[in-house]
Amino acid sequence: MTEYKIALVGFGGVNRGFAQLVAERNAQWQASLGFTIRIVGVTDLFLGSIVAREGLDAAQLVALPSEKGAFARLPGGHAEAFNENVIKHSGADLIAEATFTNPIDGEPATTFCRWALESGIHVVTTNKGPVALHAAELKALARRNNVAFEYEGAVMSGTPVLRLARQALAGANVQGFEGILNGTSNYVLSQMKNGLAFADAVAQAQQLGYAEADPTADVEGFDVRLKVVILANELLDARLQLSDVACSGISAISAQDIADASANNASWKLIGAAERQADGSVQAQVQARLLPNTHPLAGIGGAINAVTFTTELLGAVTVSGPGAGRIETAFALLSDIVAIHAARGH
Amino acid sequence: MTEYKIALVGFGGVNRGFAQLVAERNAQWQASLGFTIRIVGVTDLFLGSIVAREGLDAAQLVALPSEKGAFARLPGGHAEAFNENVIKHSGADLIAEATFTNPIDGEPATTFCRWALESGIHVVTTNKGPVALHAAELKALARRNNVAFEYEGAVMSGTPVLRLARQALAGANVQGFEGILNGTSNYVLSQMKNGLAFADAVAQAQQLGYAEADPTADVEGFDVRLKVVILANELLDARLQLSDVACSGISAISAQDIADASANNASWKLIGAAERQADGSVQAQVQARLLPNTHPLAGIGGAINAVTFTTELLGAVTVSGPGAGRIETAFALLSDIVAIHAARGH
C-alpha cells in the first residue's frame, strides 16, 4: 500500500476541488489507482496555513469558509501563510501548487516550486506561470534532485494533452500543433455566431464564471500565448519566451465578420499554433483565424478546448475536452500523481 | 543501450510498414526512444519464413516481392511458413502479430499469441480477432509469464485510444464511450452527404483502398462490433462477447435520409457505443445514429475515426485521428514497444 503525503499550496478553486476529490474518493483510489493521499499541510496567502503530519480531514478543509485567515479557526492553524514551512517541513512527499498565474515572472509560484524540488519533494502544478517562464530550470532542478515536476493541468485542465503527446505519440514525431486553448474566447466567438454582440457575449461569459472581471488576458490571446509557449517548448523542444510569440486576440472581430464567415461555411477561431520549420527553428503565434467548417477545430464550440497535433507518422491527431473547471483542473493534479506513481515502478 | 529482438508474424501491409520504419528510423530511435529494434525472424502464410538471429536487413525485407514463397529467395529463407519455429525459436524478445483478422475464432492469430506468451515473449498486435475474442485469457497468460500483451492498434490504428483512456484518464472514471470506428463506412456516409448514391460511394471507397472487395464487414457494422467489444472490455471492465452487442449498419440509409438530415442540421453516423448501467452492467451496440451537427462526432468526416469518452470528472473527452493505413497501423506496434520499454523501468 502506497500513501502520498501532500501539501496544498494555494487553496482556491483547484486545490479545494482536489481536497474534495480526496474526501470523496480516497478509499476507492487504493483499489483503482494503487495509492491513497494524505493531506499534511495547506498554505494560502489569503486563508493562512496549517500543518498536520498525521493528516488533515479533507472534508473539513473543503468546508472552510473563504475568509481572510480562516485556517486560524482549525486546531493548530494559522492566519498567516507560512509557505516555506508548509512546503519544506510538513513531511510532504509532494506539493500541489495551484496559486494564481503571474504571467510576468511566475512568482511567487516559481519560488514555491524551487523550494520543494530543492528539498527532494515532487511538484505537481496547474499554474501556467512557472511552466511557461521557467520550465527548463525547474525540470533540471527536478532531475538533479531525483523528483518529478509535472504540470498536465497547465494547458487544458484535466484533458490530457502533454502526456498524450509525450507518451502516447512518442515516436510519431510531432511537427507542430494548432489549438483552441482558451474557453472564454471560444465561448464568446460561439455566442457571436449565435447573434450576440462582442460586449454582450463577454458579459455572458462573465456571468457564467468563464471570464474574469478583466477579460483582457482571455480575449487578447495572452492566456493562449502562455499555453503555446508551454506546448512548443515541451513537444517541439523549442526554447521560446513569451516575446517570441506574436499575439493578437478576438476583440477586433465584428458581428459582420462572423456573419460573413458563416455565409461562407467558415468560422473564426482564436488559434494558438507552433510549427517546426525546415531549419529546425520553431515558429509560434496566437491569432484569430478563419477556418473552413471542414477543419477539425471549426466545430469546437462553447467553452471546449482542443488541440490538433500534426505528426509525421499519423498525420493529424486531435484531442478535445474541458479547458477549465474546478474539478476538471483538480483532476489534472491527480493525473500527475498517477504518472509519478507509474514512473516510480508501480 | 537497449535492443529489442523482434519476430514479425504476418508480413502484409502492417508489418511491412513496420519493417520500413525500422529501415528508415532505427538509428534515430536510439536517441529519441532509448532503444533500437533488430528483426530476427519473419513468417507469413503466403510468403514463407526466415530466421536470422544476427538480424535481417529491414530494407531488404521491405523490397521483397509479394509472391508466394518469396522468402525462399533470401539466404536461409523458406517458402513455407514455419510459424511455431519463428515465434518460439528465433531468439525474439517480442513478436509483432499482424496476420488477418478472423472474427469467428481469432485463429490462427490467437495460437500465435499463446505460443509467444507461453514462451516468455512479449506480444504486440494490431489484430482485432485475438483481442476481441480472447483478451482475458491472453492477458492472464501474459501476467503468468511476466510479459506484456499490448494491442493499441486493434482499435484505431496508431491513434492512441486504449492507452489514452487507460493511462491518461486513469482516475477520471470512464462511464462509457461512443465512436466512429470504421473509416470506410464514415467515408461512404460523407460522400453520400456530398450527393453520391450508396453503391457509388462504396465503389469509390474500394477504388481508394479503404474498402475490401467485400465491404460487408465495414458497412454492416461487424468491424465496429469487434472494436466496441475490445473497448468495452478494456475500459469498462465488461465481459462482452460479440453476441452481446446488437449490431446494424448503414446499408439501409437512403440518399433521402441523408438529405433530410442535412436539412435539419444533422448527420447520420455509424456509432459504436457502450455505457455502464446503474446496475453495473454494460450495454453496447452498433447502429447508425442521427447526430445534431453540434455533436462532437458529427463533424468527423471522411476516413477519420474518433471516440468520445464520457468520464465522471472531465465530462466528454474526444480523440480523433486516422483509423487505418499501413504506416499509421505500424506506428501502433511501435507505440506498444515504447509502452513496454517504459513499463520495464526505462
Coordinates of N, CA and C in Angstrom, one line a residue, chain A residues 3-8 11 14-30 33 35-42 55-62 94 96 326-327 330-331 333-334 337, chain B residues 171 313:
Chain A
E3 N 1.1 5.4 0.1 CA 0.4 6.6 0.5 C 1.3 7.8 0.2
Y4 N 0.7 8.8 -0.5 CA 1.5 10.0 -0.8 C 1.0 11.1 0.2
K5 N 2.0 11.7 0.9 CA 1.7 12.8 1.8 C 1.9 14.1 0.9
I6 N 0.8 14.9 1.0 CA 0.8 16.0 0.0 C 0.5 17.3 0.8
A7 N 1.2 18.4 0.4 CA 0.9 19.7 0.9 C 0.3 20.5 -0.3
L8 N -0.8 21.2 0.0 CA -1.5 22.0 -0.9 C -1.1 23.5 -0.8
F11 N -5.1 27.6 -1.9 CA -6.3 26.9 -1.6 C -7.5 27.6 -2.2
V14 N -9.0 25.2 -7.4 CA -8.4 24.0 -7.8 C -8.0 23.1 -6.7
N15 N -7.3 23.6 -5.7 CA -6.8 22.7 -4.6 C -8.0 22.4 -3.7
R16 N -9.0 23.3 -3.6 CA -10.2 22.9 -2.9 C -10.9 21.8 -3.6
G17 N -10.9 21.8 -4.9 CA -11.5 20.7 -5.7 C -10.7 19.5 -5.5
F18 N -9.4 19.6 -5.4 CA -8.6 18.4 -5.1 C -8.9 17.8 -3.8
A19 N -9.0 18.7 -2.7 CA -9.4 18.2 -1.4 C -10.7 17.5 -1.4
Q20 N -11.6 18.0 -2.2 CA -13.0 17.4 -2.4 C -12.8 16.0 -3.0
L21 N -12.0 15.8 -4.0 CA -11.8 14.5 -4.6 C -11.2 13.6 -3.5
V22 N -10.3 14.1 -2.7 CA -9.7 13.2 -1.7 C -10.7 12.8 -0.7
A23 N -11.6 13.8 -0.3 CA -12.6 13.5 0.7 C -13.6 12.4 0.2
E24 N -13.9 12.5 -1.1 CA -14.9 11.6 -1.6 C -14.4 10.3 -2.2
R25 N -13.1 10.2 -2.6 CA -12.6 9.1 -3.3 C -11.4 8.4 -2.8
N26 N -10.8 8.9 -1.8 CA -9.5 8.3 -1.3 C -9.6 6.8 -1.2
A27 N -10.7 6.3 -0.6 CA -10.8 4.9 -0.3 C -10.8 4.1 -1.6
Q28 N -11.5 4.6 -2.6 CA -11.6 3.8 -3.9 C -10.3 3.9 -4.7
W29 N -9.5 5.0 -4.5 CA -8.2 5.1 -5.2 C -7.3 3.9 -4.8
Q30 N -7.3 3.5 -3.6 CA -6.5 2.4 -3.2 C -6.6 1.2 -4.2
L33 N -6.3 2.9 -8.3 CA -5.1 3.6 -8.7 C -3.8 3.1 -8.0
F35 N -2.9 3.8 -4.8 CA -2.4 4.6 -3.8 C -3.5 5.4 -3.1
T36 N -3.1 6.0 -1.9 CA -4.0 6.9 -1.3 C -3.3 8.2 -1.0
I37 N -4.0 9.2 -0.6 CA -3.4 10.6 -0.4 C -3.7 10.9 1.1
R38 N -2.6 11.5 1.7 CA -2.8 12.1 3.0 C -2.4 13.6 2.9
I39 N -3.3 14.5 3.2 CA -3.0 15.9 3.1 C -2.4 16.3 4.4
V40 N -1.1 16.7 4.4 CA -0.4 17.0 5.6 C -0.2 18.5 5.8
G41 N -0.5 19.3 4.8 CA -0.4 20.8 5.0 C -1.1 21.5 3.9
V42 N -1.5 22.7 4.3 CA -2.1 23.6 3.3 C -1.6 25.0 3.6
G55 N -2.2 14.0 9.3 CA -3.2 14.1 8.2 C -4.3 15.0 8.6
L56 N -4.8 15.8 7.6 CA -5.9 16.7 7.8 C -7.2 16.1 7.3
D57 N -8.3 16.4 7.8 CA -9.6 15.9 7.4 C -10.0 16.7 6.1
A58 N -9.9 16.0 5.0 CA -10.1 16.7 3.7 C -11.5 17.3 3.6
A59 N -12.5 16.7 4.2 CA -13.9 17.2 4.1 C -14.0 18.5 4.9
Q60 N -13.2 18.5 6.1 CA -13.2 19.8 6.9 C -12.5 20.9 6.1
L61 N -11.5 20.6 5.4 CA -10.8 21.6 4.6 C -11.8 22.2 3.5
V62 N -12.5 21.3 2.9 CA -13.4 21.7 1.8 C -14.5 22.7 2.4
L94 N 5.0 15.3 -1.8 CA 4.8 16.2 -3.0 C 3.9 17.4 -2.6
A96 N 1.1 20.2 -4.3 CA 0.2 20.5 -5.4 C 0.2 22.0 -5.4
R326 N -13.2 23.7 -11.9 CA -12.6 23.4 -10.6 C -12.2 21.9 -10.5
I327 N -13.1 21.1 -10.7 CA -12.9 19.6 -10.6 C -12.0 19.1 -11.7
A330 N -8.6 20.1 -11.0 CA -8.1 19.2 -9.9 C -7.7 17.8 -10.3
F331 N -8.5 17.3 -11.3 CA -8.2 16.0 -11.9 C -6.8 16.0 -12.5
L333 N -4.2 17.4 -11.4 CA -3.2 17.1 -10.3 C -3.2 15.6 -10.0
L334 N -4.4 15.1 -10.0 CA -4.5 13.6 -9.7 C -3.7 12.8 -10.8
I337 N -0.1 12.8 -10.3 CA 0.3 11.9 -9.3 C 0.2 10.4 -9.8
Chain B
G171 N -8.4 7.3 -13.2 CA -9.0 8.1 -12.1 C -10.1 9.1 -12.5
L313 N -15.3 12.8 -14.1 CA -14.6 14.0 -13.6 C -14.4 15.1 -14.7

